[in-house]
Structures are given as structure tokens and as C-alpha cells.
Tab-separated table of C-alpha atoms in Angstrom:
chain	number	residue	atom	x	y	z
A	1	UNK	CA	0.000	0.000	0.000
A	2	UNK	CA	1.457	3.606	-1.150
A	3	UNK	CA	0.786	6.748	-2.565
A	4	UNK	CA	0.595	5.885	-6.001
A	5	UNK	CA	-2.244	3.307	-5.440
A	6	UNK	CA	-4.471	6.820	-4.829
A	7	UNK	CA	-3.476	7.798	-7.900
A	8	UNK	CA	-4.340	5.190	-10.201
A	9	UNK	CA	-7.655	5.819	-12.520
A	10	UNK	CA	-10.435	3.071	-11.654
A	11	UNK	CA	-13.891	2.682	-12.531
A	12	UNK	CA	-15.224	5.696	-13.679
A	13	UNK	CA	-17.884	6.838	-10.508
A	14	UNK	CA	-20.680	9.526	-11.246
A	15	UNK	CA	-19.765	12.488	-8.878
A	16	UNK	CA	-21.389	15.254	-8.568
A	17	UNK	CA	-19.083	18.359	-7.064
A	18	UNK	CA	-20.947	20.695	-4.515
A	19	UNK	CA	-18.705	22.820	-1.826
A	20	UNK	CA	-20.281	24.050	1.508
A	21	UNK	CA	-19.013	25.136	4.674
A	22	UNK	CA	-19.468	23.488	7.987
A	23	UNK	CA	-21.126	20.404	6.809
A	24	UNK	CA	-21.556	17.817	9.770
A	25	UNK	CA	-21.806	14.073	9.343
A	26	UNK	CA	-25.236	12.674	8.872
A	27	UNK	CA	-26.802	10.616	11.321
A	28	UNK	CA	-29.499	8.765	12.048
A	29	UNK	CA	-31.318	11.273	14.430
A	30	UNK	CA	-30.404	14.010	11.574
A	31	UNK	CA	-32.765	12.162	8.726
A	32	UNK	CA	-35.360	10.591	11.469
A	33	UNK	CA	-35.170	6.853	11.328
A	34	UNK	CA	-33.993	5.289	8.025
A	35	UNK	CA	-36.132	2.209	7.309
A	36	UNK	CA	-33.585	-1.277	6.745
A	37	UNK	CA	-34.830	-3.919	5.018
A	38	UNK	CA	-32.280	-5.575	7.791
A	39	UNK	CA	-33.753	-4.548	10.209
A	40	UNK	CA	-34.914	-8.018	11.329
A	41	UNK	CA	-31.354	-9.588	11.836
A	42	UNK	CA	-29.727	-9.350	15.171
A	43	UNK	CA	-26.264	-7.815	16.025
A	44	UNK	CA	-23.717	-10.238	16.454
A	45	UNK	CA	-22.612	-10.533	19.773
A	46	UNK	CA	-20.002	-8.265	20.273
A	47	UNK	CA	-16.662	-10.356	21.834
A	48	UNK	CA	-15.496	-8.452	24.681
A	49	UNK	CA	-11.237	-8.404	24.537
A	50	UNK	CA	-9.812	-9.163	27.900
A	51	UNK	CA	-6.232	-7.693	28.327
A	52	UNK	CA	-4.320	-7.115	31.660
A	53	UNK	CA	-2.112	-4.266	32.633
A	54	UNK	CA	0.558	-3.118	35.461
A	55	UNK	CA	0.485	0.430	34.141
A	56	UNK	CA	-0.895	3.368	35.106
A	57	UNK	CA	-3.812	2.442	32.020
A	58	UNK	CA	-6.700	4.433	33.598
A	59	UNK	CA	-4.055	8.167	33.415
A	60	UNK	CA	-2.817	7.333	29.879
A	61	UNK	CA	-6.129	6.784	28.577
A	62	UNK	CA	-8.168	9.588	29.597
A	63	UNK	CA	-5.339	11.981	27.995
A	64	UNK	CA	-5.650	10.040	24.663
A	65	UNK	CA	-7.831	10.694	21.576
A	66	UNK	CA	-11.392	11.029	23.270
A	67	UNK	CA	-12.646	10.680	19.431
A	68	UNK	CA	-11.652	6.737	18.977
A	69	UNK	CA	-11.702	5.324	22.410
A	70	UNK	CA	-13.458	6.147	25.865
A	71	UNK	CA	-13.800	4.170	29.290
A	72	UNK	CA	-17.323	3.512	29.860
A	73	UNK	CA	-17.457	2.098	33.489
A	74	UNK	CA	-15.322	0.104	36.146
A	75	UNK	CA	-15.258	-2.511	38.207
A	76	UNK	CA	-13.677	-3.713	41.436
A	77	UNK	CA	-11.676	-7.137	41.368
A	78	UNK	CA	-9.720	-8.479	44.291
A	79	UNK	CA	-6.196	-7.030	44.233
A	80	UNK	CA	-7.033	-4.393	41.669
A	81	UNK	CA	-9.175	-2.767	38.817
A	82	UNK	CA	-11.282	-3.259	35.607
A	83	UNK	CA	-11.659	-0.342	32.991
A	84	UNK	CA	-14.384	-1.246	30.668
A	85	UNK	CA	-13.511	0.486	27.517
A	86	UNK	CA	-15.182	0.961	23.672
A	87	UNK	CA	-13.280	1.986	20.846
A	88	UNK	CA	-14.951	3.469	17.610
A	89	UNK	CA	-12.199	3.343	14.722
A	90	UNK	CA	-10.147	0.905	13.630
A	91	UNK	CA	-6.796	0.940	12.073
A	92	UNK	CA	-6.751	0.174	8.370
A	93	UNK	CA	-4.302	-3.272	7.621
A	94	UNK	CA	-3.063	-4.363	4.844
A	95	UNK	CA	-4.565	-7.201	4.317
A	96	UNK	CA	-8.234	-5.258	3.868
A	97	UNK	CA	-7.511	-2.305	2.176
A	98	UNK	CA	-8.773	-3.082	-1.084
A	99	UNK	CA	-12.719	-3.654	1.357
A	100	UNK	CA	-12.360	-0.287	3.202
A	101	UNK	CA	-14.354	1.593	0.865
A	102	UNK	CA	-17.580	4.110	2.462
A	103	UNK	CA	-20.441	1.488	1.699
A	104	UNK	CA	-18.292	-1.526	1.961
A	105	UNK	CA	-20.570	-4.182	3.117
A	106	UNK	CA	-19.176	-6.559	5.749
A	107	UNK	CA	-20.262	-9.776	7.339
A	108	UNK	CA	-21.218	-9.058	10.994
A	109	UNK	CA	-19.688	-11.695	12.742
A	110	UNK	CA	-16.336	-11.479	10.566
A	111	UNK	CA	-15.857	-8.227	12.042
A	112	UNK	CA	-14.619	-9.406	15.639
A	113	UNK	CA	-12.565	-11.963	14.762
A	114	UNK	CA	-10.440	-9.389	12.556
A	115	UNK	CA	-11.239	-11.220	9.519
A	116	UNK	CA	-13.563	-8.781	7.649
A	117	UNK	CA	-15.190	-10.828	4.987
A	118	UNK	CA	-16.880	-8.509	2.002
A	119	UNK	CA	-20.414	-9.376	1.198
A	120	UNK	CA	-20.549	-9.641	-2.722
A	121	UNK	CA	-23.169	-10.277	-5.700
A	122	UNK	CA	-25.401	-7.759	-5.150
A	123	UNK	CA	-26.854	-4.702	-7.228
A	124	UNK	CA	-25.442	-1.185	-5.453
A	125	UNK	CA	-27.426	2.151	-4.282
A	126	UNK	CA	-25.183	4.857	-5.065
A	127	UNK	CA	-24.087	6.665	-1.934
A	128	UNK	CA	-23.820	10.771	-1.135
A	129	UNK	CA	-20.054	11.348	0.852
A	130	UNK	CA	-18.504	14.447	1.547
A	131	UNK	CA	-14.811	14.893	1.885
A	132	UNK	CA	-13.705	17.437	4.764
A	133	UNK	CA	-10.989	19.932	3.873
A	134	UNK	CA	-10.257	22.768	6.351
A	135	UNK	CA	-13.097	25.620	6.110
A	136	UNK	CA	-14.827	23.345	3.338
A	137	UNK	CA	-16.712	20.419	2.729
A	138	UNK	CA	-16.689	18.740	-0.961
A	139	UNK	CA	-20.155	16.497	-1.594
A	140	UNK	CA	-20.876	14.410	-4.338
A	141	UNK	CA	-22.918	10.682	-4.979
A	142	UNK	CA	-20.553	7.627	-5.779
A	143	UNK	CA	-22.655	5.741	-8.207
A	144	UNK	CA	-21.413	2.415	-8.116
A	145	UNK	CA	-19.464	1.981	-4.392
A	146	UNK	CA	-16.098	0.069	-4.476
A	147	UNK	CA	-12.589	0.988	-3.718
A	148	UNK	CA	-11.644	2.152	-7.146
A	149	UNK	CA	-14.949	4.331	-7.179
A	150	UNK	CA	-13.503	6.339	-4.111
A	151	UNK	CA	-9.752	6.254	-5.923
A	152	UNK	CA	-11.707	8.545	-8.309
A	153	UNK	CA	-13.888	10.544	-6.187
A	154	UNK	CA	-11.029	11.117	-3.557
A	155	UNK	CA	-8.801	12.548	-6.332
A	156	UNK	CA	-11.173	14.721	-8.272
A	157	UNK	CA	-12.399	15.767	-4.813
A	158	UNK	CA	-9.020	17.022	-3.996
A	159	UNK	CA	-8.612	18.704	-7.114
A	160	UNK	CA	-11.459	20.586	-6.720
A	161	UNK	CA	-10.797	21.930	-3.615
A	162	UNK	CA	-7.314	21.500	-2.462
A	163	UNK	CA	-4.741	24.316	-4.140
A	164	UNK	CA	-1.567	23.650	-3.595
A	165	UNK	CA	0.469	21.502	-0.745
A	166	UNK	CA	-1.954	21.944	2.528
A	167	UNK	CA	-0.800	21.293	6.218
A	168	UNK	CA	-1.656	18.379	7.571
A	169	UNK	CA	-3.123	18.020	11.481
A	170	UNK	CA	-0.837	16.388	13.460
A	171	UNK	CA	-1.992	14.588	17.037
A	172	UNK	CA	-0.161	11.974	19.339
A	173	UNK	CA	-1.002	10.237	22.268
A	174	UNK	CA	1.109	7.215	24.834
A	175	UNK	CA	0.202	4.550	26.986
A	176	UNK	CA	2.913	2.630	29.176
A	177	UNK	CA	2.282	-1.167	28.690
A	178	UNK	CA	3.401	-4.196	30.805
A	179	UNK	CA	2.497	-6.762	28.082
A	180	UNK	CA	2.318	-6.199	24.378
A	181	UNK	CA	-1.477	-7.520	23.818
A	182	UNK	CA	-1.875	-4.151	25.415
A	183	UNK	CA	-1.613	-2.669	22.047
A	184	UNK	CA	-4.893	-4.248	20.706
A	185	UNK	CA	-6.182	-0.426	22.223
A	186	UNK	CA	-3.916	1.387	20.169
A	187	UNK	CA	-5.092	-0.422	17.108
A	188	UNK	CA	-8.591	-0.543	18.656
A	189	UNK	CA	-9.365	-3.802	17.492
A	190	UNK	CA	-8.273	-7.608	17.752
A	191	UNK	CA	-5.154	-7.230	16.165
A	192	UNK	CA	-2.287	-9.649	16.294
A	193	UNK	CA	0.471	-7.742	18.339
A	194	UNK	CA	2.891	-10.523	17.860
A	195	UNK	CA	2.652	-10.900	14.232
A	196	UNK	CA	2.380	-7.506	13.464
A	197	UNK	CA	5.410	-6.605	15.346
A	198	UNK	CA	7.251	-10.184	15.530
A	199	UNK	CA	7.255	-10.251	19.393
A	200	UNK	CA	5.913	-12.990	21.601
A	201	UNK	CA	6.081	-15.381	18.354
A	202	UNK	CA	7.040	-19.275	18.515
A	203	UNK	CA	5.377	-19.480	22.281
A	204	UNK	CA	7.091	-17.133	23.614
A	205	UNK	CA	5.458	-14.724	27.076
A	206	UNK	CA	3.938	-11.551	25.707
A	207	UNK	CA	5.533	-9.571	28.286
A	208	UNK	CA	7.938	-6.609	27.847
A	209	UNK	CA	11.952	-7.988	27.060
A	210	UNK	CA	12.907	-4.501	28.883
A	211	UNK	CA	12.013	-2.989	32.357
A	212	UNK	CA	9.498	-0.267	30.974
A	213	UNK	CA	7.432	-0.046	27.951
A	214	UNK	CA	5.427	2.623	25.893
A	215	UNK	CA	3.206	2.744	23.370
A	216	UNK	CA	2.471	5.745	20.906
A	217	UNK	CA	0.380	6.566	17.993
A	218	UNK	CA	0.882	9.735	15.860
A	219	UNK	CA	-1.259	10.847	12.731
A	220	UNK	CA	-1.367	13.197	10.446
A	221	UNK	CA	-4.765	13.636	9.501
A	222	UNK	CA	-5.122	14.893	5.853
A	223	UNK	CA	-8.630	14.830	5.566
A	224	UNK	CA	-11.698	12.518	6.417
A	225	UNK	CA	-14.234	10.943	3.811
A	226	UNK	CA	-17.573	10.607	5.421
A	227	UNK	CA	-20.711	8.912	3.853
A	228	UNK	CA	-24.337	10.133	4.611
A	229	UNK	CA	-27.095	7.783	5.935
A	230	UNK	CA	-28.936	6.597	3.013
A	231	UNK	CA	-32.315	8.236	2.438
A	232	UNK	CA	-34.302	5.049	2.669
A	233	UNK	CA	-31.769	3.213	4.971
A	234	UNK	CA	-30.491	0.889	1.758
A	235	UNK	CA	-27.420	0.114	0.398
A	236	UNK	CA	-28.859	-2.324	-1.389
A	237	UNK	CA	-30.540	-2.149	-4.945
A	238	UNK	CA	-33.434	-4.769	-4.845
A	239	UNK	CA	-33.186	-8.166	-3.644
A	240	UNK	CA	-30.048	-10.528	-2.420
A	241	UNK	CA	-29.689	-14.026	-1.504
A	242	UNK	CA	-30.022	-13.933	2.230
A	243	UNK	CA	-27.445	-16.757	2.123
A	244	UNK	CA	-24.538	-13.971	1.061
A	245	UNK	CA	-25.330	-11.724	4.394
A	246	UNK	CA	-26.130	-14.743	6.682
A	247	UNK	CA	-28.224	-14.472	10.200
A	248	UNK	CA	-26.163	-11.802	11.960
A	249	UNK	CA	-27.061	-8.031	10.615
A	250	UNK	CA	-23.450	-6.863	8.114
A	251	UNK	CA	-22.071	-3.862	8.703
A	252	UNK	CA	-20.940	-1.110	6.560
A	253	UNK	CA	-17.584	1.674	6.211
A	254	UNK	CA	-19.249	4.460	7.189
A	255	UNK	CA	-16.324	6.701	7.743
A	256	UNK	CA	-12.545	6.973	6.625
A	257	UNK	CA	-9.507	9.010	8.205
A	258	UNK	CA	-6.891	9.962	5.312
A	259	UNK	CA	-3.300	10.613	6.026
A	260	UNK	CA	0.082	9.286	7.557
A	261	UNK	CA	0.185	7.300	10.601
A	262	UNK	CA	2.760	5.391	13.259
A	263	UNK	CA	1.977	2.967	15.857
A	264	UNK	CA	5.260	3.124	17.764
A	265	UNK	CA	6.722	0.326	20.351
A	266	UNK	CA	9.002	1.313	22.760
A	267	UNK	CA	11.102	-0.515	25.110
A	268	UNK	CA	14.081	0.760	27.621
A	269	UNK	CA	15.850	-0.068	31.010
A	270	UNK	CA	15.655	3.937	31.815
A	271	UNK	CA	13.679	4.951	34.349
A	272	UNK	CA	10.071	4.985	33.103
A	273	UNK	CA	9.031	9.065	33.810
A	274	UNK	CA	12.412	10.444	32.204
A	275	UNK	CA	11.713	7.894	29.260
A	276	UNK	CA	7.943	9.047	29.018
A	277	UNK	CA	8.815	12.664	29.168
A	278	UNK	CA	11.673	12.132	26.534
A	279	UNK	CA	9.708	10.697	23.750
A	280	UNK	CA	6.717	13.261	24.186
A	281	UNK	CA	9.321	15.567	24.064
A	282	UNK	CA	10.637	13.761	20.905
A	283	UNK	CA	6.301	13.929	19.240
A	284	UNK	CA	6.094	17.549	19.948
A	285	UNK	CA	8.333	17.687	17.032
A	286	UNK	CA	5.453	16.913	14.594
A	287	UNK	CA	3.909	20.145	16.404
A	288	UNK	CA	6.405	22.888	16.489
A	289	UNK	CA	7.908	21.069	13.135
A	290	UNK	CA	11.289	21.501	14.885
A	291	UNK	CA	13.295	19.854	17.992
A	292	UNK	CA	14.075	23.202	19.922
A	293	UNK	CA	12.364	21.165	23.179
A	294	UNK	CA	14.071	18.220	23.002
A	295	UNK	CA	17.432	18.225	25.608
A	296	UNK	CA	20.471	16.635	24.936
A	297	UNK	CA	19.909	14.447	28.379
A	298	UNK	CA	16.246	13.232	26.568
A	299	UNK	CA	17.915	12.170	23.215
A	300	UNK	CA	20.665	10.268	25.073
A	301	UNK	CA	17.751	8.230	26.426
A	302	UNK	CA	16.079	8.309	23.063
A	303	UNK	CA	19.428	6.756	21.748
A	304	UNK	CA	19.109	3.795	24.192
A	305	UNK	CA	15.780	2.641	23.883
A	306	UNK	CA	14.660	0.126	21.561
A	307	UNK	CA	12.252	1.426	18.848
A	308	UNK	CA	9.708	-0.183	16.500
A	309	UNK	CA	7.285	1.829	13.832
A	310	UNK	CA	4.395	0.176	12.413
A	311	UNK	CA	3.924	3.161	9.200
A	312	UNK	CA	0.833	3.241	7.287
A	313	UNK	CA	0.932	6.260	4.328
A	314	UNK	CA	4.376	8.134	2.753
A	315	UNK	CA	6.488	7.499	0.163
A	316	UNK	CA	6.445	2.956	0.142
A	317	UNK	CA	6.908	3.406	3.766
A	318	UNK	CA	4.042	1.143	4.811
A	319	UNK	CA	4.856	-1.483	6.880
A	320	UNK	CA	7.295	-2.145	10.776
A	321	UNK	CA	10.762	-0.446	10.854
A	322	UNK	CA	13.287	-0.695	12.927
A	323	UNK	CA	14.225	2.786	14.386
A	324	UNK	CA	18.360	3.478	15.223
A	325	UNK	CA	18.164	6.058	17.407
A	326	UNK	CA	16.992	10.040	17.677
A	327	UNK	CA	17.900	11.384	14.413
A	328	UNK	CA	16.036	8.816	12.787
A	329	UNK	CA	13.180	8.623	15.534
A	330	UNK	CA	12.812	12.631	14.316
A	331	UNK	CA	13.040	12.219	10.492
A	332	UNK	CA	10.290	9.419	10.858
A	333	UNK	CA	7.809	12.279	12.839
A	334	UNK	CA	8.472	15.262	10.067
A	335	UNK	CA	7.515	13.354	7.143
A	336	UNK	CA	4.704	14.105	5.723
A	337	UNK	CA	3.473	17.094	7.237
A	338	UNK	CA	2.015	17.951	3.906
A	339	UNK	CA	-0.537	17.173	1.574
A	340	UNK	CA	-1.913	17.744	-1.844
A	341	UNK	CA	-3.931	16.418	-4.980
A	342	UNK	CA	-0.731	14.250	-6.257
A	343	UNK	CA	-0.251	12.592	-2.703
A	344	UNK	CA	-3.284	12.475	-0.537
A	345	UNK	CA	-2.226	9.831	1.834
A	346	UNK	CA	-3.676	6.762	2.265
A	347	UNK	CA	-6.641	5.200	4.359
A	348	UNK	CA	-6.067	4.955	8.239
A	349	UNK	CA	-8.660	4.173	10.133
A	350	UNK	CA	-12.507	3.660	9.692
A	351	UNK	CA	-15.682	3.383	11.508
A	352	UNK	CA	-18.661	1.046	10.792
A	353	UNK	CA	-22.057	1.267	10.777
A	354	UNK	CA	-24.611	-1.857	11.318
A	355	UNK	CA	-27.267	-2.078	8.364
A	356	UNK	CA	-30.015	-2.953	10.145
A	357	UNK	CA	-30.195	0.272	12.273
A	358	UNK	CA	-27.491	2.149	11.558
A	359	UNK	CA	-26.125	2.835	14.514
A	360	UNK	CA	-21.967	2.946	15.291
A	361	UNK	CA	-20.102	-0.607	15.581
A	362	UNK	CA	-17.894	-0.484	18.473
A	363	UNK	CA	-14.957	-2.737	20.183
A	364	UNK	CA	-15.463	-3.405	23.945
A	365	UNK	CA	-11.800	-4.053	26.117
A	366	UNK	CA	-11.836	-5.174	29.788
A	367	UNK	CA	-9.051	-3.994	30.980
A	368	UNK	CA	-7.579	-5.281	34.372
A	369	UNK	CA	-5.157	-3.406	35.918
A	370	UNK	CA	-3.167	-4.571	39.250
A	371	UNK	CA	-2.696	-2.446	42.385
């Protein structure tokens, strides 16, 4: 997944170009309620996560991105706590780019497993989106919904309305971590830490190699791509075999985030608040655009730690890298602070909607943390 994918010409999608300011996302109370013809099928039962944690979880997390992720209520176990916790996005892989597409249909009970299996053969509705720029919305209908369909409408889009190289929004926020399943939050889904990362593989414990352990995600948010609720509640265009949806009521991309992104790993021996306050230190970077804040003291520590990206968006950079050290730690956080009509960035994270009453699919995390 790169740049250049964005770029490529499709299927040709009908869009129709309208710019207005201060647009807001369409929901279900905004058009009344949408009829379904799904509206029979139940929800799949949403599989709770279970992770456990030594760190200070409950401080990290209410400083984090109150947009994709909130704790919802608590409980009180012998010896300790549990956070009960929903995300609302989820990071875009790899393996499912090609299905994260606003009115991507996907099987309900694929969804928790991480497996996201498309629901195919049927006729499409086309689909109103609007793609947020900063003091502008651009609107149009996607006749025929598939990824190539938004290649088109994305770029055109940007065309329109984007002159030049824009700024891009950059945001950050850290959670210490005991154990590296901990990162399923940071990815807010069921994501395979170990695999995606290549720790805890063969057997092996999950549990930090060094004495103290972050983890970070930064983005830089280009724009977001945001499909209205359908009139008449239907993606669908007539009939389809109920065997291709199955019992459970599908789901559908509802919402995408474009831009640049880093899940970061961290690991050191140093003690944990100098290490914390060196690598925020270290993010303000992608802020100020400059490393005036940073001490000599904090990149020393910087230097010693042990550093792993997971990159999604910039030039072929998708993908986990290996970082050596400050200088490259800082080259990694200044790229892409830009964006235009030639490189939009990529999908990198998405929320879903379930068809049969359009209301937001979200991942629920016990978290336990020790006293």
C-alpha cells in the first residue's frame, strides 16, 4: 500500500461536485429513522477483549484521543481494577484495504474476529459522501461503491478543492504497557500484536523484554471521507440471496480518516518518567515542526531505547521499521506534514455502521489493571 495506489484511474464513478461550509456528518437522528430492510437480523454478539495491565492504564487513557476510544465504566476485582472500555475506529491493515471503501458491506460476525469478509453479488445504491478539507466540505454521490470508485472521487475531490500543498493536522497520544497484547487499544481492534510486530512469536510470554514499555500513535490527519445515511436506509438495490449476508445483521464503512500514521513500540531499562517525558518531548516535534524542546539528556535516552514503527501512508513506507536512534526517531515524525492532490495519503482508520439500524459498531476491552 502507497501513494501511487491513490493515484491510479479506476472505474469511472458519477460524482457530482458541490462545496459548503461546515457540513456535519449525517446521522441517524439528523434524517429521522432510516427504514432497513435488515432490520430483522440481530447484532452479532459483540466479543469483549480481555487484556491485563501493570500500568498506570486508567491516566494514559483519559489523555488520549477522546474521538476513537473512551472508558465507559469500572469494576472492582480483588487485588485491583477493571476499565471497561469501547473503541470506535479501527486501524486500516493491509490485508483489507482493497474492502475499506464508504459502503463496503461486511459480514457481521467477521468483524470481531479481525477477519472482515466482504459481502458480494449484489446490485449497489449509489451513496452521497462528503470529503472534509479545512473551512470546506466537498459532496458528491458515488454511483457504483467500491474501492476504485472512491480512488476517483477522492482525487477529483481534492482537485477541486485543495490548491496547492496543505498542512496536515498532526496529534499523538502514549500509553505505558506491561504486556504487548496491550496494544490491541492502540489499534482498537483484535489485532495480532505478535505478528504484526514479531514479538511474543514461537510461544514465547507476551511480556515486555525490557524494564518499561510505551506505546504511541501519531497521525497526520489529511482529511476525512464521510458517507451520509442513506435516504431510505439501503445500500442495497433490490433483492439478495439472504445466504450472502447470513443471520447476523453486516455492517458497513461508514467513515474513513486519510493521512500518515505510526503505531510506535518502545522498550528501555531507563527509568520509566524520564523515558515518558523524553519521547513526548521527541512527538512535539510533529507540532512545532522543529526539535528546539528536546534536551540533549532526553535524546541520550532516546538513543538507548529500543524502537519499532508500524507506518501506514508516505512514500512505500508502509509497513514495521526498525528505528536506530533520535535522528532517525525525528526524520520518521516530520515526514509528511504535507498534503496535496498528487499525494493524498492513504486510508487509516474507519468506523462502521450496522445495516439494520445504523447505529456505530464499536470494540469493547476489559481492561484489568493490578494495584
Amino acid at each position: 500500500m502507497n501513494t501511487k495506489v491513490l493515484l491510479a484511474l479506476g472505474l469511472t464513478a458519477s460524482v457530482l461536485y458541490s462545496c459548503k461550509k461546515n457540513d456535519k456528518e449525517t446521522t441517524p437522528v439528523d434524517q429521522g429513522k432510516p427504514l432497513s430492510a435488515f432490520s430483522h437480523l440481530p447484532k452479532y454478539p459483540n466479543k469483549v477483549i480481555y487484556l491485563t495491565s501493570g500500568s498506570d492504564f486508567l491516566k494514559d487513557l483519559k489523555n488520549a484521543d477522546k474521538e476513537s476510544a473512551s472508558i465507559i465504566g469500572s469494576e472492582t476485582l480483588p487485588g485491583g481494577t477493571r476499565w471497561i472500555v469501547e473503541t470506535r475506529e479501527q486501524v486500516v491493515l493491509p490485508d483489507f484495504e482493497e474492502i475499506i471503501y464508504p459502503g463496503s458491506i461486511i459480514k457481521g460476525s467477521s468483524v470481531p474476529g479481525g477477519t472482515f469478509d466482504p459481502v458480494v453479488g449484489y446490485d449497489r445504491k449509489p451513496i452521497t459522501v462528503g470529503l472534509s478539507l479545512v473551512g470546506k466540505n466537498v459532496t458528491g454521490t458515488i454511483a457504483w461503491p467500491a474501492w476504485t470508485s472512491t480512488i476517483d472521487f477522492v482525487n477529483n475531490a481534492l482537485l477541486s478543492g485543495v490548491s496547492g500543498k496543505q498542512l496536515a493536522s498532526f496529534s499523538f497520544d502514549m500509553q505505558q504497557i506491561t504486556n504487548y497484547n496491550e496494544m490491541k487499544l492502540t489499534f482498537g481492534a483484535n489485532v495480532s500484536v505478535g505478528s504484526v510486530f514479531s514479538v511474543g512469536i514461537n510461544g514465547t510470554s507476551m511480556k515486555i523484554k525490557k524494564k518499561f514499555g510505551l506505546t504511541a500513535k501519531f497521525i497526520q490527519k489529511n482529511f476525512t471521507l464521510n458517507m451520509d445515511i442513506p435516504r431510505d436506509g439501503q445500500l442495497i438495490n433490490g433483492t439478495i440471496d439472504p445466504a450472502l449476508i447470513g443471520q447476523w445483521s453486516p455492517v458497513y464503512v461508514n467513515s474513513i480518516t486519510y493521512g500518515r500514521m505510526g503505531v510506535v513500540l518502545i522498550e528501555s531499562d531507563d527509568n520509566y518518567e524520564e523515558l515518558s517525558l523524553a519521547f513526548k518531548a521527541a512527538f512535539n516535534i510533529g507540532v512545532v515542526k522543529g526539535d528546539v524542546g528536546v534536551t540533549l539528556d532526553q535524546k541520550a535516552i532516546i538513543n538507548r531505547a529500543s524502537i519499532k514503527i508500524f507506518l501506514v501512508g508516505g512514500q512505500g513506507e508502509t509497513g514495521v521499521k526498525t528505528i536506530n536512534g533520535y535522528d532517525e526517531f525525528k526524520e520518521h515524525i516530520l515526514k509528511g506534514g504535507e498534503f496535496s492532490a498528487n499525494d493524498p495519503g492513504v486510508p487509516l482508520f474507519f468506523r462502521l455502521r450496522y445495516l439494520s439500524d445504523h447505529t456505530l459498531y464499536k470494540t469493547n476491552f476489559n481492561v484489568d489493571v493490578v494495584n
